Amino acid sequence: MEKKVLITGVAGFLGSQLAKDLLEAGCVVVGVDNLSSGKITNLKGLSEDRFIFKEMDACSRKLLTDADLHNLAEIYHLASAASPKYYQASPFETINVNTVGTKNMLELAKRRQAKIVYTSTSEAYGDPEMHPQPESYRGNVNTWGPRACYDEAKRLGEVLCYLYYTQYQTKVKVARIFNTYSAGLANDDGRVISNFVTQALKDEDITVYGDGTQTRSFCYVTDTLNGLKLLMEKDEANGEIINIGNPIEYPIIELANLVKTLANSESNITFHPLPEDDPKVRRPVIDKAKELLGWEPVITLDSGLAETIEEYRKKLL
Ligand code: UDP
């Protein structure tokens, strides 16, 4: 019998690509999304007989008794806005899906004896005072600011995973995902790579926030998804938190110049106020992923960006 997999957040940028991969691998995929930040157009081409889409919230208790979710083998709980622009626009929804929604998915995993991957975030480290960040670093998060709804909700989501693992031996694994990108990000997503590439291709100003010395480490979508699939597969990862990210770090100003060059753009680079609580540095330690999963990213920023720029160029034409 084909393996049945549930993906929450299936209409998002990661979820839709993951669904495509799993369908190609022969799985039955049940996709859940309330379409608050995911886009139905991302699901085009997935409407084959092994894909079932449910326009529902991951918090819905109905999922616990849904007949399509019997014989469930795996759950990828990806549902949540992830761009600061979107999670700050719907802070209560962000909190709900990562806490109530995570508890709901853990309960489903427990009842169906399914494996579950919860996608947490590098934001769990807040504005880090340890650099780079290993999983053992406990973070520096401000509860009283615009990023708190996301950071603290993801952290509470991790706590719920810990409790289901220790109390019920649920086969749960937590990924702390670091900035992932591809042309799958909508032009209006608000995150830095989608902004810069869209601006560069339109010869509009490239908007650097702050002085651009803050850093991020960018992971191409195929690398991130390979990491998540290995995390699901490996029993050694049960009850573990694992960083999934690219350990090569770039200042944002360098990213702006790189995008401008690769896109052959006439854009000017302009400077704007730095958002409150914007982390100054971010880079994962990935020793644990290497050891437990045999995983590390293989796509360089240059080649991932070149691919992203070409695909965006086609979308914008
Ligand atoms: N950023 C920027 N210009 C933009 C969008 C973002 O300079 O148009 C900066 C932002 O201030 C942050 C970094 O790029 O320092 C990454 O931002 P993003 O929203 O992609 O994700 P974050 O890692 O902050 O969640």
CSV table of C-alpha atoms and ligand atoms in Angstrom, one decimal:
chain,number,residue,atom,x,y,z
A,1,MET,CA,0.0,0.0,0.0
A,2,GLU,CA,1.2,3.5,-0.8
A,3,LYS,CA,2.5,5.6,2.2
A,4,LYS,CA,0.0,8.2,3.3
A,5,VAL,CA,1.5,11.6,4.3
A,6,LEU,CA,-0.2,14.7,5.7
A,7,ILE,CA,1.3,18.1,5.0
A,8,THR,CA,-0.1,21.1,6.8
A,9,GLY,CA,0.6,24.4,5.0
A,10,VAL,CA,0.5,22.5,1.7
A,11,ALA,CA,-0.2,25.7,-0.3
A,12,GLY,CA,2.9,27.4,1.1
A,13,PHE,CA,6.2,27.7,-0.6
A,14,LEU,CA,7.8,24.7,1.1
A,15,GLY,CA,4.6,22.6,1.4
A,16,SER,CA,3.7,22.7,-2.2
A,17,GLN,CA,7.1,21.7,-3.3
A,18,LEU,CA,7.2,18.9,-0.7
A,19,ALA,CA,3.9,17.6,-1.9
A,20,LYS,CA,5.2,17.5,-5.5
A,21,ASP,CA,8.3,15.5,-4.4
A,22,LEU,CA,6.3,13.0,-2.3
A,23,LEU,CA,3.7,12.5,-5.0
A,24,GLU,CA,6.6,11.8,-7.4
A,25,ALA,CA,7.9,9.3,-4.9
A,26,GLY,CA,4.6,7.4,-5.0
A,27,CYS,CA,3.0,8.6,-1.7
A,28,VAL,CA,-0.6,9.5,-1.1
A,29,VAL,CA,-0.6,13.1,0.0
A,30,VAL,CA,-3.3,14.8,2.1
A,31,GLY,CA,-2.7,18.5,2.1
A,32,VAL,CA,-4.3,20.9,4.6
A,33,ASP,CA,-4.2,24.7,4.2
A,34,ASN,CA,-6.5,27.5,5.3
A,35,LEU,CA,-5.1,29.7,2.5
A,36,SER,CA,-4.3,32.6,4.9
A,37,SER,CA,-0.8,33.0,3.5
A,38,GLY,CA,-0.5,29.9,1.2
A,39,LYS,CA,-1.8,30.3,-2.4
A,40,ILE,CA,-4.1,27.9,-4.2
A,41,THR,CA,-2.2,28.5,-7.4
A,42,ASN,CA,0.8,26.7,-5.8
A,43,LEU,CA,-1.3,23.5,-5.9
A,44,LYS,CA,-1.7,23.7,-9.7
A,45,GLY,CA,-0.5,20.4,-11.2
A,46,LEU,CA,-1.0,18.4,-8.0
A,47,SER,CA,-4.6,17.5,-8.8
A,48,GLU,CA,-3.9,13.9,-9.5
A,49,ASP,CA,-5.7,10.9,-7.8
A,50,ARG,CA,-3.1,10.5,-5.1
A,51,PHE,CA,-3.5,14.1,-3.8
A,52,ILE,CA,-6.3,15.2,-1.5
A,53,PHE,CA,-6.6,18.9,-0.6
A,54,LYS,CA,-8.6,20.1,2.4
A,55,GLU,CA,-9.1,23.8,2.8
A,56,MET,CA,-9.0,23.6,6.6
A,57,ASP,CA,-7.1,25.1,9.5
A,58,ALA,CA,-4.4,22.9,11.1
A,59,CYS,CA,-6.1,23.7,14.5
A,60,SER,CA,-9.4,22.0,13.4
A,61,ARG,CA,-10.3,19.1,15.8
A,62,LYS,CA,-12.2,17.6,12.8
A,63,LEU,CA,-8.8,16.4,11.5
A,64,LEU,CA,-8.5,14.0,14.4
A,65,THR,CA,-11.5,11.9,13.1
A,66,ASP,CA,-11.2,12.6,9.4
A,67,ALA,CA,-11.6,9.4,7.4
A,68,ASP,CA,-9.0,10.4,4.9
A,69,LEU,CA,-6.4,10.5,7.7
A,70,HIS,CA,-6.7,6.8,8.8
A,71,ASN,CA,-3.6,4.8,8.0
A,72,LEU,CA,-1.5,7.9,8.2
A,73,ALA,CA,2.2,7.2,8.2
A,74,GLU,CA,3.8,10.7,8.4
A,75,ILE,CA,2.9,14.3,9.2
A,76,TYR,CA,4.9,17.3,8.1
A,77,HIS,CA,3.5,20.2,10.2
A,78,LEU,CA,4.6,23.2,8.1
A,79,ALA,CA,1.5,25.4,8.5
A,80,SER,CA,2.4,29.0,9.7
A,81,ALA,CA,3.1,32.3,8.1
A,82,ALA,CA,6.9,32.6,8.1
A,83,SER,CA,7.6,36.0,6.5
A,84,PRO,CA,7.7,38.8,9.2
A,85,LYS,CA,5.3,40.8,7.0
A,86,TYR,CA,2.7,38.1,7.2
A,87,TYR,CA,3.2,36.7,10.7
A,88,GLN,CA,3.1,40.2,12.1
A,89,ALA,CA,-0.1,41.0,10.2
A,90,SER,CA,-1.9,38.0,11.8
A,91,PRO,CA,-0.2,37.6,15.2
A,92,PHE,CA,-2.9,35.7,16.9
A,93,GLU,CA,-3.3,33.3,14.0
A,94,THR,CA,0.4,32.8,14.0
A,95,ILE,CA,0.3,31.9,17.7
A,96,ASN,CA,-2.6,29.5,17.3
A,97,VAL,CA,-1.3,27.5,14.4
A,98,ASN,CA,2.1,26.9,16.1
A,99,THR,CA,0.6,26.1,19.5
A,100,VAL,CA,-3.0,24.8,19.2
A,101,GLY,CA,-2.3,23.5,15.7
A,102,THR,CA,0.9,21.8,16.8
A,103,LYS,CA,-0.8,20.1,19.7
A,104,ASN,CA,-3.6,19.0,17.3
A,105,MET,CA,-1.1,17.5,14.9
A,106,LEU,CA,0.9,15.8,17.7
A,107,GLU,CA,-2.4,14.3,19.0
A,108,LEU,CA,-3.1,13.0,15.5
A,109,ALA,CA,0.4,11.5,15.3
A,110,LYS,CA,-0.2,9.8,18.7
A,111,ARG,CA,-3.5,8.3,17.7
A,112,ARG,CA,-2.4,7.1,14.3
A,113,GLN,CA,1.1,6.1,15.5
A,114,ALA,CA,2.5,8.3,12.8
A,115,LYS,CA,5.8,10.0,12.6
A,116,ILE,CA,5.8,13.8,12.7
A,117,VAL,CA,8.2,16.6,11.7
A,118,TYR,CA,7.5,20.0,13.2
A,119,THR,CA,9.1,22.9,11.5
A,120,SER,CA,10.4,25.3,14.0
A,121,THR,CA,12.7,28.2,13.1
A,122,SER,CA,16.1,29.8,13.6
A,123,GLU,CA,14.0,32.6,15.2
A,124,ALA,CA,13.9,30.4,18.2
A,125,TYR,CA,17.4,31.8,18.9
A,126,GLY,CA,16.0,35.4,18.7
A,127,ASP,CA,18.8,38.0,18.4
A,128,PRO,CA,21.6,35.6,19.2
A,129,GLU,CA,24.4,36.3,21.7
A,130,MET,CA,26.1,33.1,20.7
A,131,HIS,CA,27.5,32.8,17.2
A,132,PRO,CA,27.1,30.6,15.2
A,133,GLN,CA,24.1,28.9,16.7
A,134,PRO,CA,24.1,25.2,17.8
A,135,GLU,CA,20.9,23.5,18.9
A,136,SER,CA,22.0,23.7,22.5
A,137,TYR,CA,21.9,27.5,22.5
A,138,ARG,CA,18.8,28.6,24.3
A,139,GLY,CA,18.3,31.9,22.5
A,140,ASN,CA,17.7,35.6,23.2
A,141,VAL,CA,14.1,36.3,22.4
A,142,ASN,CA,12.2,39.4,23.3
A,143,THR,CA,8.6,38.7,24.5
A,144,TRP,CA,7.7,42.3,24.1
A,145,GLY,CA,8.1,43.1,20.5
A,146,PRO,CA,6.7,42.5,17.0
A,147,ARG,CA,8.6,39.2,16.4
A,148,ALA,CA,7.5,37.6,19.7
A,149,CYS,CA,4.2,36.2,18.3
A,150,TYR,CA,6.3,34.0,15.9
A,151,ASP,CA,9.4,33.3,18.0
A,152,GLU,CA,7.6,32.4,21.2
A,153,ALA,CA,4.8,30.5,19.5
A,154,LYS,CA,7.4,28.3,17.7
A,155,ARG,CA,9.3,27.8,21.0
A,156,LEU,CA,6.0,26.7,22.7
A,157,GLY,CA,5.5,24.4,19.7
A,158,GLU,CA,8.8,22.8,20.5
A,159,VAL,CA,7.7,22.4,24.1
A,160,LEU,CA,4.6,20.5,23.0
A,161,CYS,CA,6.8,18.2,20.9
A,162,TYR,CA,9.0,17.6,23.9
A,163,LEU,CA,6.0,16.6,26.0
A,164,TYR,CA,4.5,14.3,23.4
A,165,TYR,CA,7.9,12.7,22.9
A,166,THR,CA,8.6,12.2,26.6
A,167,GLN,CA,5.1,11.4,27.8
A,168,TYR,CA,3.7,9.3,24.9
A,169,GLN,CA,6.9,8.3,22.9
A,170,THR,CA,5.4,10.0,19.8
A,171,LYS,CA,8.0,9.8,17.0
A,172,VAL,CA,8.5,13.6,16.8
A,173,LYS,CA,11.4,15.4,15.2
A,174,VAL,CA,11.9,19.2,15.2
A,175,ALA,CA,13.7,21.1,12.4
A,176,ARG,CA,14.9,24.6,13.1
A,177,ILE,CA,14.8,26.0,9.6
A,178,PHE,CA,17.1,28.9,8.6
A,179,ASN,CA,16.2,31.3,5.8
A,180,THR,CA,15.1,29.2,2.9
A,181,TYR,CA,14.4,30.6,-0.6
A,182,SER,CA,13.6,29.8,-4.2
A,183,ALA,CA,11.4,31.3,-6.9
A,184,GLY,CA,8.5,29.6,-5.1
A,185,LEU,CA,8.4,32.6,-2.8
A,186,ALA,CA,5.7,35.0,-4.0
A,187,ASN,CA,6.9,38.3,-5.3
A,188,ASP,CA,5.0,40.1,-2.5
A,189,ASP,CA,6.2,37.6,0.2
A,190,GLY,CA,8.2,40.4,1.9
A,191,ARG,CA,11.3,38.3,2.7
A,192,VAL,CA,14.6,39.6,1.6
A,193,ILE,CA,15.4,37.4,-1.5
A,194,SER,CA,11.9,37.8,-3.0
A,195,ASN,CA,12.1,41.5,-2.5
A,196,PHE,CA,15.6,42.0,-3.8
A,197,VAL,CA,15.1,39.8,-6.9
A,198,THR,CA,11.8,41.4,-7.8
A,199,GLN,CA,13.2,44.9,-7.3
A,200,ALA,CA,16.4,44.0,-9.3
A,201,LEU,CA,14.4,42.6,-12.3
A,202,LYS,CA,12.2,45.7,-12.4
A,203,ASP,CA,15.2,48.0,-12.0
A,204,GLU,CA,13.5,49.4,-8.9
A,205,ASP,CA,15.4,50.5,-5.8
A,206,ILE,CA,16.8,47.5,-3.8
A,207,THR,CA,15.7,48.3,-0.3
A,208,VAL,CA,18.3,47.4,2.3
A,209,TYR,CA,17.0,47.8,5.9
A,210,GLY,CA,19.5,49.3,8.3
A,211,ASP,CA,23.1,49.5,7.1
A,212,GLY,CA,23.1,46.0,5.6
A,213,THR,CA,25.8,44.7,8.0
A,214,GLN,CA,23.3,42.3,9.6
A,215,THR,CA,23.8,38.7,8.3
A,216,ARG,CA,21.7,35.7,7.3
A,217,SER,CA,22.6,32.2,6.0
A,218,PHE,CA,20.5,31.3,3.0
A,219,CYS,CA,19.5,27.7,2.1
A,220,TYR,CA,18.0,26.7,-1.3
A,221,VAL,CA,14.6,25.0,-1.1
A,222,THR,CA,15.8,21.6,-2.4
A,223,ASP,CA,18.5,21.4,0.3
A,224,THR,CA,16.0,22.3,3.0
A,225,LEU,CA,13.4,19.8,1.8
A,226,ASN,CA,16.1,17.0,1.5
A,227,GLY,CA,16.9,17.8,5.2
A,228,LEU,CA,13.3,17.5,6.2
A,229,LYS,CA,12.7,14.2,4.4
A,230,LEU,CA,15.8,12.7,6.0
A,231,LEU,CA,14.7,14.0,9.4
A,232,MET,CA,11.4,12.1,8.8
A,233,GLU,CA,13.1,9.0,7.7
A,234,LYS,CA,15.7,8.6,10.4
A,235,ASP,CA,14.7,7.0,13.7
A,236,GLU,CA,17.9,8.4,15.3
A,237,ALA,CA,16.3,11.8,15.0
A,238,ASN,CA,13.2,11.0,17.1
A,239,GLY,CA,13.0,13.4,20.0
A,240,GLU,CA,15.7,15.6,18.6
A,241,ILE,CA,15.9,19.3,17.5
A,242,ILE,CA,18.1,19.7,14.4
A,243,ASN,CA,19.2,22.9,12.6
A,244,ILE,CA,18.4,22.8,8.9
A,245,GLY,CA,20.3,25.6,7.2
A,246,ASN,CA,23.3,26.6,5.1
A,247,PRO,CA,26.3,27.5,7.3
A,248,ILE,CA,27.6,30.1,4.9
A,249,GLU,CA,26.7,33.6,6.1
A,250,TYR,CA,26.3,36.8,4.1
A,251,PRO,CA,25.8,40.4,5.2
A,252,ILE,CA,22.6,41.7,3.6
A,253,ILE,CA,24.4,44.5,1.7
A,254,GLU,CA,26.5,41.7,0.0
A,255,LEU,CA,23.3,39.9,-0.9
A,256,ALA,CA,22.0,43.1,-2.5
A,257,ASN,CA,25.1,43.6,-4.6
A,258,LEU,CA,25.1,39.9,-5.6
A,259,VAL,CA,21.5,40.0,-6.7
A,260,LYS,CA,22.1,43.2,-8.6
A,261,THR,CA,25.1,41.7,-10.5
A,262,LEU,CA,23.5,38.3,-11.2
A,263,ALA,CA,20.3,40.0,-12.5
A,264,ASN,CA,22.3,42.4,-14.6
A,265,SER,CA,20.2,45.2,-13.0
A,266,GLU,CA,20.3,49.0,-13.2
A,267,SER,CA,18.7,49.3,-9.7
A,268,ASN,CA,20.1,51.6,-7.0
A,269,ILE,CA,20.6,50.2,-3.5
A,270,THR,CA,18.8,52.4,-1.0
A,271,PHE,CA,18.8,52.3,2.8
A,272,HIS,CA,15.8,52.2,5.1
A,273,PRO,CA,15.1,51.9,8.9
A,274,LEU,CA,16.0,48.6,10.4
A,275,PRO,CA,12.8,46.8,11.7
A,276,GLU,CA,12.6,46.5,15.5
A,277,ASP,CA,14.4,43.4,17.0
A,278,ASP,CA,15.8,42.4,13.6
A,279,PRO,CA,18.5,39.8,14.5
A,280,LYS,CA,22.0,41.1,13.8
A,281,VAL,CA,23.6,37.8,12.9
A,282,ARG,CA,22.4,34.3,12.1
A,283,ARG,CA,24.3,31.2,11.1
A,284,PRO,CA,23.6,27.5,11.9
A,285,VAL,CA,25.9,25.0,13.3
A,286,ILE,CA,25.0,21.9,11.3
A,287,ASP,CA,27.2,19.2,12.9
A,288,LYS,CA,24.1,17.4,14.3
A,289,ALA,CA,22.4,17.3,10.9
A,290,LYS,CA,25.6,15.9,9.4
A,291,GLU,CA,26.0,13.3,12.1
A,292,LEU,CA,22.4,12.1,12.5
A,293,LEU,CA,21.0,12.6,9.0
A,294,GLY,CA,24.2,12.6,6.8
A,295,TRP,CA,22.9,15.9,5.5
A,296,GLU,CA,24.5,19.1,4.4
A,297,PRO,CA,23.4,21.7,1.8
A,298,VAL,CA,25.0,21.4,-1.6
A,299,ILE,CA,23.6,24.5,-3.5
A,300,THR,CA,25.7,27.6,-3.3
A,301,LEU,CA,24.0,31.0,-3.0
A,302,ASP,CA,25.3,32.0,-6.4
A,303,SER,CA,23.7,29.0,-8.2
A,304,GLY,CA,20.5,29.1,-6.1
A,305,LEU,CA,20.1,32.8,-6.8
A,306,ALA,CA,20.8,32.4,-10.5
A,307,GLU,CA,18.1,29.8,-10.7
A,308,THR,CA,15.7,32.0,-8.6
A,309,ILE,CA,16.4,35.0,-10.8
A,310,GLU,CA,15.7,33.1,-14.1
A,311,GLU,CA,12.4,31.7,-12.8
A,312,TYR,CA,11.3,35.1,-11.4
A,313,ARG,CA,12.2,36.6,-14.8
A,314,LYS,CA,9.8,34.2,-16.5
A,315,LYS,CA,7.0,34.9,-13.9
A,316,LEU,CA,7.4,38.7,-14.4
A,317,LEU,CA,7.3,38.6,-18.2
B,1,UDP,N1,15.6,42.9,4.6
B,1,UDP,C1,16.1,44.0,3.9
B,1,UDP,N2,15.3,44.4,2.8
B,1,UDP,C2,14.1,43.8,2.5
B,1,UDP,C3,13.7,42.8,3.3
B,1,UDP,C4,14.4,42.3,4.3
B,1,UDP,O1,17.2,44.5,4.1
B,1,UDP,O2,13.5,44.3,1.6
B,1,UDP,C5,16.5,42.4,5.7
B,1,UDP,C6,15.8,42.3,7.1
B,1,UDP,O3,15.8,43.5,7.8
B,1,UDP,C7,16.6,41.1,7.7
B,1,UDP,C8,17.1,40.3,6.5
B,1,UDP,O4,16.9,41.1,5.4
B,1,UDP,O5,17.8,41.7,8.3
B,1,UDP,C9,16.2,39.0,6.4
B,1,UDP,O6,14.9,39.4,6.4
B,1,UDP,P1,13.7,38.4,6.1
B,1,UDP,O7,12.4,39.2,6.3
B,1,UDP,O8,13.9,37.8,4.8
B,1,UDP,O9,13.8,37.3,7.1
B,1,UDP,P2,14.2,37.2,8.7
B,1,UDP,O10,15.4,36.4,8.7
B,1,UDP,O11,14.4,38.6,9.2
B,1,UDP,O12,13.1,36.5,9.4
